[in-house]
GROMACS .gro file of C-alpha atoms in nm:
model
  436
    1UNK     CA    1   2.724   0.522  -2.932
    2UNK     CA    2   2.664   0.543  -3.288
    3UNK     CA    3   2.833   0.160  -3.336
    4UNK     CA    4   2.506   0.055  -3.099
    5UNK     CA    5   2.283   0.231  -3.248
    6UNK     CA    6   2.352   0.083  -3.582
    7UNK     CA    7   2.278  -0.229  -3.419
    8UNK     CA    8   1.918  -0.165  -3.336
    9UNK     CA    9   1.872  -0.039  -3.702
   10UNK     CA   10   1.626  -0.302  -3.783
   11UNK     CA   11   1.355  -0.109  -3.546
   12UNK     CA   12   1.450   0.235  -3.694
   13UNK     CA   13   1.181   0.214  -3.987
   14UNK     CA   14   0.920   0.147  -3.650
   15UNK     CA   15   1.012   0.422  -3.450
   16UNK     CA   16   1.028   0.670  -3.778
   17UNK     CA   17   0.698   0.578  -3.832
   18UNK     CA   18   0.535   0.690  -3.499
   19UNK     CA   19   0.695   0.989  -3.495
   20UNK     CA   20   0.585   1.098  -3.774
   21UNK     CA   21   0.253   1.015  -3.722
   22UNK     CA   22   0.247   1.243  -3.429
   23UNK     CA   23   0.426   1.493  -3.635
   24UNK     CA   24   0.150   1.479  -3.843
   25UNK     CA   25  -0.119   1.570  -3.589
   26UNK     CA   26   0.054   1.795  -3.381
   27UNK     CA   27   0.197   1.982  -3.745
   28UNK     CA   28  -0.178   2.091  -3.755
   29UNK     CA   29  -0.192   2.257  -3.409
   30UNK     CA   30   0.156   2.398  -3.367
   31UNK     CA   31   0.253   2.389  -3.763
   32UNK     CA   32   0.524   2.191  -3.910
   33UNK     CA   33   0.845   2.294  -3.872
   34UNK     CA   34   0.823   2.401  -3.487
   35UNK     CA   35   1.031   2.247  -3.186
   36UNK     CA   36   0.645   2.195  -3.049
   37UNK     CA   37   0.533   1.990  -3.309
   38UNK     CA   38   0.855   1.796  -3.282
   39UNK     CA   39   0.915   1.765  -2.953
   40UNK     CA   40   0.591   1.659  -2.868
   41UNK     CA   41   0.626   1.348  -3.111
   42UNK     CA   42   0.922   1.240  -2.921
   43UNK     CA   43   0.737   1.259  -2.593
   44UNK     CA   44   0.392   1.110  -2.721
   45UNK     CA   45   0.627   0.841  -2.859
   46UNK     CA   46   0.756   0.828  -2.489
   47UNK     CA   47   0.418   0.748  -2.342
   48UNK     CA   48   0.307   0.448  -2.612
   49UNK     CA   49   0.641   0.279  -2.552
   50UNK     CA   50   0.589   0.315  -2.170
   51UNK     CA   51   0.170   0.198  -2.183
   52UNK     CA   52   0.280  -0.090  -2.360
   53UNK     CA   53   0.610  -0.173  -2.122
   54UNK     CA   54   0.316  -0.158  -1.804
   55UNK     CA   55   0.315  -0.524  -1.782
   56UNK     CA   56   0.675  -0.525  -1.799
   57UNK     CA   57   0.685  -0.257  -1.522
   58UNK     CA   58   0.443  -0.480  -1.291
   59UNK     CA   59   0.653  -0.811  -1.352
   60UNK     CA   60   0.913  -0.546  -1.240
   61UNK     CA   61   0.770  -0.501  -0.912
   62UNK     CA   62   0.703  -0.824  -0.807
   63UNK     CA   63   1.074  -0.920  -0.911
   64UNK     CA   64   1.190  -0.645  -0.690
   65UNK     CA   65   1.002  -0.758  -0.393
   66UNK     CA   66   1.065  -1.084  -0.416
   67UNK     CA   67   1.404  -1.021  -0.415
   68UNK     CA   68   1.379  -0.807  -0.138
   69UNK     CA   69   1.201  -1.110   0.073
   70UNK     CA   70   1.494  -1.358  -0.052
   71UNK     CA   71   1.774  -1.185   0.093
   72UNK     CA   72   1.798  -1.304   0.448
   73UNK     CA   73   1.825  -1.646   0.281
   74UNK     CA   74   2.070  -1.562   0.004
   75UNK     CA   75   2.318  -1.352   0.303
   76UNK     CA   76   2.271  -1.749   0.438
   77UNK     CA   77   2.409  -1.897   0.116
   78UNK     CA   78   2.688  -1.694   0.074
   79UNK     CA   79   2.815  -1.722   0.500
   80UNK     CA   80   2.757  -2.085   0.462
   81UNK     CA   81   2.969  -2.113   0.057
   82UNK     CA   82   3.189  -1.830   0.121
   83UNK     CA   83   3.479  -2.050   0.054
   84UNK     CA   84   3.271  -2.264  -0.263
   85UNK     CA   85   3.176  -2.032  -0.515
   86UNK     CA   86   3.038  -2.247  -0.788
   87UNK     CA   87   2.856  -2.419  -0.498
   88UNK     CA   88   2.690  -2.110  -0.364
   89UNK     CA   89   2.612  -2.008  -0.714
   90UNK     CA   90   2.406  -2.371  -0.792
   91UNK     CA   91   2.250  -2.279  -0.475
   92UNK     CA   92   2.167  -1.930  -0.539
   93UNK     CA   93   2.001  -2.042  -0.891
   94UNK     CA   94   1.775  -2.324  -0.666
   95UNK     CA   95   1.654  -2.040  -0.445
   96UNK     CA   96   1.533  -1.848  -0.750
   97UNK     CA   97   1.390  -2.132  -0.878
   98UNK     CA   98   1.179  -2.215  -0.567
   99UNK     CA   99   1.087  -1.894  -0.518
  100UNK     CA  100   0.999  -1.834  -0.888
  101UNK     CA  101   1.192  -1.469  -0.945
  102UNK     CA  102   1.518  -1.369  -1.130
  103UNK     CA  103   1.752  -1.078  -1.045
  104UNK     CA  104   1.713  -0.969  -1.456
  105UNK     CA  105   1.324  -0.952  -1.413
  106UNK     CA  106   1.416  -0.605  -1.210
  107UNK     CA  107   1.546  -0.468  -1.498
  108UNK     CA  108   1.284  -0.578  -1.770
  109UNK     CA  109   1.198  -0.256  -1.886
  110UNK     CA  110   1.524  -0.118  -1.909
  111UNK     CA  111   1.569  -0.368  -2.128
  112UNK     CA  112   1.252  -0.344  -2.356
  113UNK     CA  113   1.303   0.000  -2.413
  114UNK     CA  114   1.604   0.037  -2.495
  115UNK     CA  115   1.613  -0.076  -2.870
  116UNK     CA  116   1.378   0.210  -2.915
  117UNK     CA  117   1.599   0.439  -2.731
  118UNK     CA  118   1.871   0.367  -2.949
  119UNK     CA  119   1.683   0.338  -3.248
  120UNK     CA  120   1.563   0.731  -3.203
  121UNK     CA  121   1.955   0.794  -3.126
  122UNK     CA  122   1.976   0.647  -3.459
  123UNK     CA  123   1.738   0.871  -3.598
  124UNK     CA  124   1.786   1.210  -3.458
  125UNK     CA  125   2.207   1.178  -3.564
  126UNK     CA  126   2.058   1.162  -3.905
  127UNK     CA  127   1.913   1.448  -3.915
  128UNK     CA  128   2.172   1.590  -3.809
  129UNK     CA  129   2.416   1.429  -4.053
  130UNK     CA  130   2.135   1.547  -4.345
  131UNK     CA  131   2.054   1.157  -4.383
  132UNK     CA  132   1.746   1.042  -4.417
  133UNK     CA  133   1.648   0.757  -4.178
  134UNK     CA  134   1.351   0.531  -4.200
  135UNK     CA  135   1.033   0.680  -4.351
  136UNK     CA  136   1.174   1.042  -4.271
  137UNK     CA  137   1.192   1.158  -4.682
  138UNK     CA  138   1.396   1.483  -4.737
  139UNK     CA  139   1.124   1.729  -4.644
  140UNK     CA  140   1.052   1.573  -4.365
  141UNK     CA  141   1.417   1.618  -4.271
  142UNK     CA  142   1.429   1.954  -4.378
  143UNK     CA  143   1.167   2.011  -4.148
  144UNK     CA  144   1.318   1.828  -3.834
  145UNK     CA  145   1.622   2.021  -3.891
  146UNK     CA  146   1.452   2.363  -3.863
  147UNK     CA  147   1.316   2.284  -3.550
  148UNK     CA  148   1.383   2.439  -3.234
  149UNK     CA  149   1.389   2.366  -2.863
  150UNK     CA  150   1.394   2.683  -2.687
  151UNK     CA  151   1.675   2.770  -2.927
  152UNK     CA  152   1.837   2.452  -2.949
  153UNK     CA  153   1.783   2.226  -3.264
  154UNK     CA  154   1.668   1.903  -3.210
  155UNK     CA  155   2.009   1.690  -3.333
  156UNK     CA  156   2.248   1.931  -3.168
  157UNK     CA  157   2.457   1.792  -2.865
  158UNK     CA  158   2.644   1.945  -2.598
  159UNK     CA  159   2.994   1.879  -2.738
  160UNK     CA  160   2.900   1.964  -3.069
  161UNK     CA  161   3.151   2.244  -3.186
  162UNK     CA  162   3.062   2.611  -3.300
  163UNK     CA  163   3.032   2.537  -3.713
  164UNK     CA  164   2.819   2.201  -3.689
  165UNK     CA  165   2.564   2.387  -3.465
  166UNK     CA  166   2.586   2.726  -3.698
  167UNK     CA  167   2.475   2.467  -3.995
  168UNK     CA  168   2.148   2.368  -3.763
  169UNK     CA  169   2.120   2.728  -3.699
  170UNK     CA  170   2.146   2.807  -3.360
  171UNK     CA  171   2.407   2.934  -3.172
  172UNK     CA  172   2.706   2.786  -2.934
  173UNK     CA  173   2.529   2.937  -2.623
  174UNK     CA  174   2.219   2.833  -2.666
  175UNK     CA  175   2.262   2.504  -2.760
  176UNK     CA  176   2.489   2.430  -2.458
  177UNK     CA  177   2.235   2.589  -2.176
  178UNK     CA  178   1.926   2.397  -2.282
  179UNK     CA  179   2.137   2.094  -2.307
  180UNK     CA  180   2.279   2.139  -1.958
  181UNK     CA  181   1.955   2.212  -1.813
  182UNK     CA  182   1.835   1.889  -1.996
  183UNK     CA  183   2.088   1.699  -1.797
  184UNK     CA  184   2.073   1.811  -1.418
  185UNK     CA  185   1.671   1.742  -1.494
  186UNK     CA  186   1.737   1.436  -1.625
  187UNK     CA  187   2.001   1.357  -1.341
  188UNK     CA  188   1.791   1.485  -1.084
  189UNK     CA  189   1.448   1.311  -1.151
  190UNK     CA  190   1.677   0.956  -1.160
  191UNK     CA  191   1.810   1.083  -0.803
  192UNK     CA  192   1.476   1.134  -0.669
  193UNK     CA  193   1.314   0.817  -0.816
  194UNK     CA  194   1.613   0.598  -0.721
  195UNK     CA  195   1.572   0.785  -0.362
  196UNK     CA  196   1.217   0.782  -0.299
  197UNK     CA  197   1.241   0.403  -0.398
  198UNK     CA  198   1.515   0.366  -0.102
  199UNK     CA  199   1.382   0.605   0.192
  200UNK     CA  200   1.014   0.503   0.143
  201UNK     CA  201   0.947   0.154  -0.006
  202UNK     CA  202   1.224  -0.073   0.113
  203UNK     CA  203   1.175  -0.297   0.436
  204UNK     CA  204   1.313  -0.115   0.714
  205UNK     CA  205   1.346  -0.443   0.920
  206UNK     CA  206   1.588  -0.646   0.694
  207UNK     CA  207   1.991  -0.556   0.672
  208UNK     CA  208   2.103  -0.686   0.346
  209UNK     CA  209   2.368  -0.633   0.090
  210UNK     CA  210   2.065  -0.534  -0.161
  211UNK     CA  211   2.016  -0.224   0.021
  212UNK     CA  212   2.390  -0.123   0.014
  213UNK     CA  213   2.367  -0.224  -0.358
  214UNK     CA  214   2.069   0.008  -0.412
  215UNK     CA  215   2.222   0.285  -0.220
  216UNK     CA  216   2.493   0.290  -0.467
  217UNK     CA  217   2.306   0.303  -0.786
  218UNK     CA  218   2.108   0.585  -0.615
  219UNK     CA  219   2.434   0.782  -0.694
  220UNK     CA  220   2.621   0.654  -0.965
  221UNK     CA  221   2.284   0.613  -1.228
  222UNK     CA  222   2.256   1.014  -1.184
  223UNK     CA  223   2.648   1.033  -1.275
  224UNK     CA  224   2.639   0.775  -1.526
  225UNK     CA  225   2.303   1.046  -1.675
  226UNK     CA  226   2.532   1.335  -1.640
  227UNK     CA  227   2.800   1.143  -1.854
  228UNK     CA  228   2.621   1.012  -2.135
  229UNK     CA  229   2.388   1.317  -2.152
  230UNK     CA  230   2.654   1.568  -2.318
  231UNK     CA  231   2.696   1.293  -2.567
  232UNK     CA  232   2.291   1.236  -2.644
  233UNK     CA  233   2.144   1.512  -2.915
  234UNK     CA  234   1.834   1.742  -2.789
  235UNK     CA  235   1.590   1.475  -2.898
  236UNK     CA  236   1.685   1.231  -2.698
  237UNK     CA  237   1.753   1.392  -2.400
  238UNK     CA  238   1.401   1.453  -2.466
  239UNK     CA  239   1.321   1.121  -2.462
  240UNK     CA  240   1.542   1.009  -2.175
  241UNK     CA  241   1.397   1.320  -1.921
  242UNK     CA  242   1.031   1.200  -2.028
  243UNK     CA  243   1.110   0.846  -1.941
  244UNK     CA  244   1.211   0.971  -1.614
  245UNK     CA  245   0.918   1.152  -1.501
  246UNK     CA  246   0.724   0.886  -1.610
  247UNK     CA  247   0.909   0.622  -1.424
  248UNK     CA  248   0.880   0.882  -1.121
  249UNK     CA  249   0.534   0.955  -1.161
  250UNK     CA  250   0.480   0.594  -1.202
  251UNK     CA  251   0.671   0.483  -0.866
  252UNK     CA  252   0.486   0.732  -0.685
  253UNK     CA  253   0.132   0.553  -0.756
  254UNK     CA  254   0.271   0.207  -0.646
  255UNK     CA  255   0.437   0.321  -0.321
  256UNK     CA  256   0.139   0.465  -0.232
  257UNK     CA  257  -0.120   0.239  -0.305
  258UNK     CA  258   0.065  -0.113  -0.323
  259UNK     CA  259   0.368  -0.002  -0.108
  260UNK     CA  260   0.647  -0.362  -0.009
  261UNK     CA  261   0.573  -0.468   0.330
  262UNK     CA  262   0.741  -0.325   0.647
  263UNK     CA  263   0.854   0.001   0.422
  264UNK     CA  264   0.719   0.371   0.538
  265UNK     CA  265   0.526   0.383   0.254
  266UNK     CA  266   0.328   0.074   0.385
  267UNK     CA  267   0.306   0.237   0.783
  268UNK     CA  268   0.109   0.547   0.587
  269UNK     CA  269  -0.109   0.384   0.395
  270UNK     CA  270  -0.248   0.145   0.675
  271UNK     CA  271  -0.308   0.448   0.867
  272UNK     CA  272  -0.462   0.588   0.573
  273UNK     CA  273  -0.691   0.220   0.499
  274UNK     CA  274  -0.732   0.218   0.858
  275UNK     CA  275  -0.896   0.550   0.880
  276UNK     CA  276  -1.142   0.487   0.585
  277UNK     CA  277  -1.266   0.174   0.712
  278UNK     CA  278  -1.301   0.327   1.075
  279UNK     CA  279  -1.497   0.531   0.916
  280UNK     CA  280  -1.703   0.371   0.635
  281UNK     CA  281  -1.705   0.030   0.825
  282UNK     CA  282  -1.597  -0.165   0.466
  283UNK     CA  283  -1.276  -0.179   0.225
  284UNK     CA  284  -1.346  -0.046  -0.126
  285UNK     CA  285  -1.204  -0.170  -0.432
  286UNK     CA  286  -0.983  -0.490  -0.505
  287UNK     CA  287  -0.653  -0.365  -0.396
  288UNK     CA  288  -0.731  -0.241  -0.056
  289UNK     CA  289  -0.946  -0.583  -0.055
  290UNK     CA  290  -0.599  -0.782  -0.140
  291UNK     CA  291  -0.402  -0.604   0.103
  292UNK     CA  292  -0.615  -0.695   0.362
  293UNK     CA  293  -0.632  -1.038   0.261
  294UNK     CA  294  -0.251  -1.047   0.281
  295UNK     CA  295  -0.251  -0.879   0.613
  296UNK     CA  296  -0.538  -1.187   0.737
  297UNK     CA  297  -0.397  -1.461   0.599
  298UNK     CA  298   0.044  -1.410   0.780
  299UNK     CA  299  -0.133  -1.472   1.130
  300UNK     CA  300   0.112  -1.419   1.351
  301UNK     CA  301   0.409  -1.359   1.070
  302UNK     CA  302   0.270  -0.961   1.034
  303UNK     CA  303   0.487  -0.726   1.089
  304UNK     CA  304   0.487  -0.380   1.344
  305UNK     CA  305   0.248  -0.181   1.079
  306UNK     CA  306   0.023  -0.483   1.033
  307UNK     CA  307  -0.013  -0.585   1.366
  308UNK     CA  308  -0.092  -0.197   1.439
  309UNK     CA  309  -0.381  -0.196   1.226
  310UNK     CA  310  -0.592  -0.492   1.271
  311UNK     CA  311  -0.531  -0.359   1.664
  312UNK     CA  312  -0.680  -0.030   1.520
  313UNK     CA  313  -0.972  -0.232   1.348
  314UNK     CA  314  -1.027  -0.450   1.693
  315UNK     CA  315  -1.070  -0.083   1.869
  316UNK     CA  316  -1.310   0.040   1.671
  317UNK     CA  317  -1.515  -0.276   1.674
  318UNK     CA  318  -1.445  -0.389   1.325
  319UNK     CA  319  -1.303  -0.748   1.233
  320UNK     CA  320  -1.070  -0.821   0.935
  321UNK     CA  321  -1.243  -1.141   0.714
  322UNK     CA  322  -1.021  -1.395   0.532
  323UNK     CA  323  -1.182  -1.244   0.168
  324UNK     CA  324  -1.051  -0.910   0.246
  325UNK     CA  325  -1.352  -0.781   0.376
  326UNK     CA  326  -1.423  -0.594   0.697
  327UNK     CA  327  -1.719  -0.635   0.915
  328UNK     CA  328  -1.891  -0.509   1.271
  329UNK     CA  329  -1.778  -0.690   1.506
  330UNK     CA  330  -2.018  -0.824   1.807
  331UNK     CA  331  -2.039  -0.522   2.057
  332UNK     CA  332  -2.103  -0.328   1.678
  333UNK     CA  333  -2.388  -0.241   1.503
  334UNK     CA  334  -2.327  -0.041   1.119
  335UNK     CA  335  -2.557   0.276   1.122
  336UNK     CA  336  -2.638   0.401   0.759
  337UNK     CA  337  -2.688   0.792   0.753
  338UNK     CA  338  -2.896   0.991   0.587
  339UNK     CA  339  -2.659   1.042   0.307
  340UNK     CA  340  -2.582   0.677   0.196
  341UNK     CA  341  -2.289   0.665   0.416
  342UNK     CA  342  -2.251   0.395   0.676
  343UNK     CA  343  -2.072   0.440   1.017
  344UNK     CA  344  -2.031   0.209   1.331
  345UNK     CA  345  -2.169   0.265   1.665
  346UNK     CA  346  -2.163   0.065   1.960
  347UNK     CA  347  -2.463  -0.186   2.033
  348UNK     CA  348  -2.664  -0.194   2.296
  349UNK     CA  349  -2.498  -0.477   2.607
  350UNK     CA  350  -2.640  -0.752   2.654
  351UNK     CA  351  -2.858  -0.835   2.939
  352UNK     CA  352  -2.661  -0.954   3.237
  353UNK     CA  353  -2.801  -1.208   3.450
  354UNK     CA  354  -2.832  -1.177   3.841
  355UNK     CA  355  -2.555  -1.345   4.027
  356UNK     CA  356  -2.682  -1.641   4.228
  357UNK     CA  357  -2.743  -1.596   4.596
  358UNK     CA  358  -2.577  -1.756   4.889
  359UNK     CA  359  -2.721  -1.994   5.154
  360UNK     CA  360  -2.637  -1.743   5.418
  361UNK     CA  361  -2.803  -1.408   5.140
  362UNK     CA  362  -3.108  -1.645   5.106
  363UNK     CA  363  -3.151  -1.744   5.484
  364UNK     CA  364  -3.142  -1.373   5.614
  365UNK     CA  365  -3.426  -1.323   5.345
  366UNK     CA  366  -3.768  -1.214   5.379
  367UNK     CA  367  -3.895  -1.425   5.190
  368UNK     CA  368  -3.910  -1.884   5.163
  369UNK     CA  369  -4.088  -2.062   4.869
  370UNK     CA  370  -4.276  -1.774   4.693
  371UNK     CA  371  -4.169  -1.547   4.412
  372UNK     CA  372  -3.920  -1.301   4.524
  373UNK     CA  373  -4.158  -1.028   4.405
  374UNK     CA  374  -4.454  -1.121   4.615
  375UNK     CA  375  -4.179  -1.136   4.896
  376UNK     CA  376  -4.058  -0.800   4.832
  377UNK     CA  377  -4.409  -0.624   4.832
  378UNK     CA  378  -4.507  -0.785   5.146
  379UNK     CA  379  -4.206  -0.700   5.319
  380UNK     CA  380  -4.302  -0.314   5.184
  381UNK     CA  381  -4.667  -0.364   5.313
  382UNK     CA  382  -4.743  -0.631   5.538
  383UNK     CA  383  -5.082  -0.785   5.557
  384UNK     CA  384  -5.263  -0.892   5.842
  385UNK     CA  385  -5.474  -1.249   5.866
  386UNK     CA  386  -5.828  -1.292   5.975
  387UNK     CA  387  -5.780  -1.704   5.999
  388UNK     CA  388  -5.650  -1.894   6.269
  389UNK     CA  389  -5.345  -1.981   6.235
  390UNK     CA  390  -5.245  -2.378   6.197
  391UNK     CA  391  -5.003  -2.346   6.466
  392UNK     CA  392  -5.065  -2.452   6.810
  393UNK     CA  393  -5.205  -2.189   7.036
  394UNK     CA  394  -4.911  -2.147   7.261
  395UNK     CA  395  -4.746  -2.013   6.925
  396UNK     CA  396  -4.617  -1.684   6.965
  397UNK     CA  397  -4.661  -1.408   6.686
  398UNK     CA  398  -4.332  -1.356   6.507
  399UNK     CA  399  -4.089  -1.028   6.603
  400UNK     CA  400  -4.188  -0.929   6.205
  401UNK     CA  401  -4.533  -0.924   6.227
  402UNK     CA  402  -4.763  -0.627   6.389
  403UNK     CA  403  -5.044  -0.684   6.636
  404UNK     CA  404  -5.414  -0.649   6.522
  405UNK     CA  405  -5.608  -0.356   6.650
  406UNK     CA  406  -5.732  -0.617   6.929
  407UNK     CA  407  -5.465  -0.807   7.055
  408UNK     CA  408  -5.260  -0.733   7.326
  409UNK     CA  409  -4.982  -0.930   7.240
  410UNK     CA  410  -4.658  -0.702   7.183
  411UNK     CA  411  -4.420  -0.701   6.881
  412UNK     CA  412  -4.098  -0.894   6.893
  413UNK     CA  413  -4.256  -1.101   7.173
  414UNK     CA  414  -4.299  -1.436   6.895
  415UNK     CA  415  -4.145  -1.720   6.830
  416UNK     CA  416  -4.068  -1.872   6.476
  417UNK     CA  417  -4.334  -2.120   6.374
  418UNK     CA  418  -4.160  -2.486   6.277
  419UNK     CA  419  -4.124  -2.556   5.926
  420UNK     CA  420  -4.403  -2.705   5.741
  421UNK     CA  421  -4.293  -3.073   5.565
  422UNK     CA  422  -4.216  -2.975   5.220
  423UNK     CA  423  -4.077  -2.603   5.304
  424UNK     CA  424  -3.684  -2.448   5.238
  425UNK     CA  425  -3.550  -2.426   5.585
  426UNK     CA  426  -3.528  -2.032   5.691
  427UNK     CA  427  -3.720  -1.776   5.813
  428UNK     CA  428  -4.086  -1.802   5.699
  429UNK     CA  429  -4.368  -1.585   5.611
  430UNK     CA  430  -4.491  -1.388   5.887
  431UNK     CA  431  -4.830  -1.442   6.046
  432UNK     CA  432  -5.073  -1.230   6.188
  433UNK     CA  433  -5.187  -1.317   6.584
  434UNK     CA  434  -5.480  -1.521   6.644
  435UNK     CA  435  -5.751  -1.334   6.796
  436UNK     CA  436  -5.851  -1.411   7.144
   0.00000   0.00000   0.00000
């Protein structure tokens, strides 16, 4: 360990720097030689190497996912070049190309950080070797090696005997429980990250070596923890166990806001989308926007959770736009409260018009050539006329009509008068008997 370390020297000077800085301010709060002013340095330091790595981190995720997406292809490669390594390998490197991802971009920063990881091994063992390192001067170091963590000095290790952590003046005990506490936290928070990664945000549908791979490092990264931690010094297991609950922390906000496709993590958060836009009626913000957008624009290629909620959006009358937006659909209106909020009902339906009537329907009709209302109203009251009619006289009055108050004709005695030239064939109006 120390051999690397010596290696990332050149970034020592750097990382002495920022820690003292921080020293610095927190010296004020907690005072100088405390484990809290200390400690906190290590852990601010922490959080500016991890701000700066975001980028890295987000490069990270895409790499992961893309990979992720590859693998039905690459389990292709390698049935089809089993027996042709170099041959599957040329074809590996062409599907990377084309697909514009490399299996190192998942572990970019890893990578970045860990020349300052080994440059704070570097300094922490020289404090507790009484070297100074970087712009740590010798009261500086004084200081560093009077601070405690809950008993435990910050250079002391795990394996460190009885008279090297008497010198940093502490005890055996002491020492050796923080340290060990350290670890399983340490351990445990890379379990759960590596887990949570595996159980929640990996594509459920697709059966690939990757998974297998992942399922392994889920338990041998905690081991391989456990193994170097006895070997780290307080200050860096410091530094490690921050990293991790960042990273942790970190994971947690992605699989729950921009979780991989076909995961759990994605089921939960469509119902969660889907239930804010049932009830708003609109996305809000760019990333529920672009997740939409990505849901619109695979058609037919969505998946069980996708396909679930644009049926969800149909249901409640709202349609999914190409932009990422979501709008009423036609049977919807949007209904704006009295609060600001906005909430879909149902429009009122559309007018239907009448179905069109049969010869036979308009034959057995009361009424022929006039508006069906006039028809209807008659038919209620009928009307008697005081003009001849144009018939002949040996017309009869029609079964439908109702004598006058002189005529001693009888209803239903009447024929049906012809047709006029002109008329619809059927029954016509009614007439009223001539007088005699």
């Amino acid at each position: 360990m120390d051999t690397i370390a010596n290696l990332f020297s050149f970034i020592t000077t750097p990382v002495s720097w920022v820690i003292v800085q921080f020293h610095t301010v927190y010296g004020h709060i907690f005072g100088p030689d405390t484990g809290w002013a200390w400690g906190l340095s290590i852990v601010s330091l922490v959080i500016l190497i991890r701000i700066c790595l975001i980028p890295l981190f987000v490069k990270q995720i895409k790499a992961t996912r893309a990979m992720q997406t590859l693998q039905p292809e690459m389990k292709k490669i390698q049935e089809r070049y089993k027996n042709d390594k170099q041959r599957q390998s040329e074809e590996m490197m062409k599907l990377y190309k084309d697909a514009g991802t490399n299996p190192l971009s998942s572990c970019l920063p890893i990578l970045a950080q860990s020349p300052f990881f080994f440059a704070l091994y570097h300094v922490l063992n020289g404090i507790a070797s009484g070297e100074t390192v970087g712009v740590i001067n010798q009261s500086l170091l004084e200081s560093a090696q009077k601070a405690h963590i809950f008993g435990a000095p910050l250079a002391a290790k795990f394996l460190d005997s009885a008279e090297t952590v008497e010198k940093l003046g502490a005890s055996l005990t002491d020492v050796r429980v923080v340290t060990a506490i350290m670890i399983v936290l340490m351990s445990g928070s890379q379990f759960y990250t590596q887990r949570q990664l595996m159980t929640k945000n990996v594509d459920t549908t697709v059966k690939t070596p990757f998974m297998q791979q992942q399922k392994m490092l889920m338990y041998v990264f905690p081991i391989m923890f456990a193994f170097f931690g006895i070997r780290f010094p307080v200050g860096v297991l410091i530094y490690w166990l921050t990293t991790n609950v960042w990273t942790m922390g970190q994971q947690m906000y992605v699989i729950r806001n921009n979780p991989t496709p076909g995961s759990k993590a994605q089921a939960a958060y469509l119902e969660r989308l889907q239930k804010h836009v049932t009830q708003h009626g609109k996305t809000r913000g760019r990333g529920e926007k672009a997740i939409v957008k990505a849901i619109v624009a695979k058609g037919r290629d969505r998946n069980e959770f996708e396909r679930k909620f644009v049926n969800g959006l149909t249901k409640a009358g709202l349609v999914a736009q190409p932009d990422g937006a979501v709008v009423a659909g036609e049977n919807t209106t949007v209904v704006e409260s009295e609060d600001g909020t906005t909430t879909t009902a149902a429009a009122a339906p559309k007018r239907q018009q009448p179905k069109r009537q049969t010869k036979a329907q308009r034959q057995s009709g009361g009424a022929s050539g006039s508006a069906s209302a006039d028809a209807s109203a008659e038919d209620a009251e009928p009307k008697t006329s005081l003009t001849k009619s144009d018939e002949p006289q040996d017309a009869k009055p029609s079964a439908a009509a109702k004598p006058a108050s002189g005529g001693g004709s009888k209803p239903g005695t009447g024929t049906r008068s012809k047709a006029q030239s002109g008329q619809r064939k059927g029954p016509q109006r009614p007439k009223s008997p001539s007088k005699k």
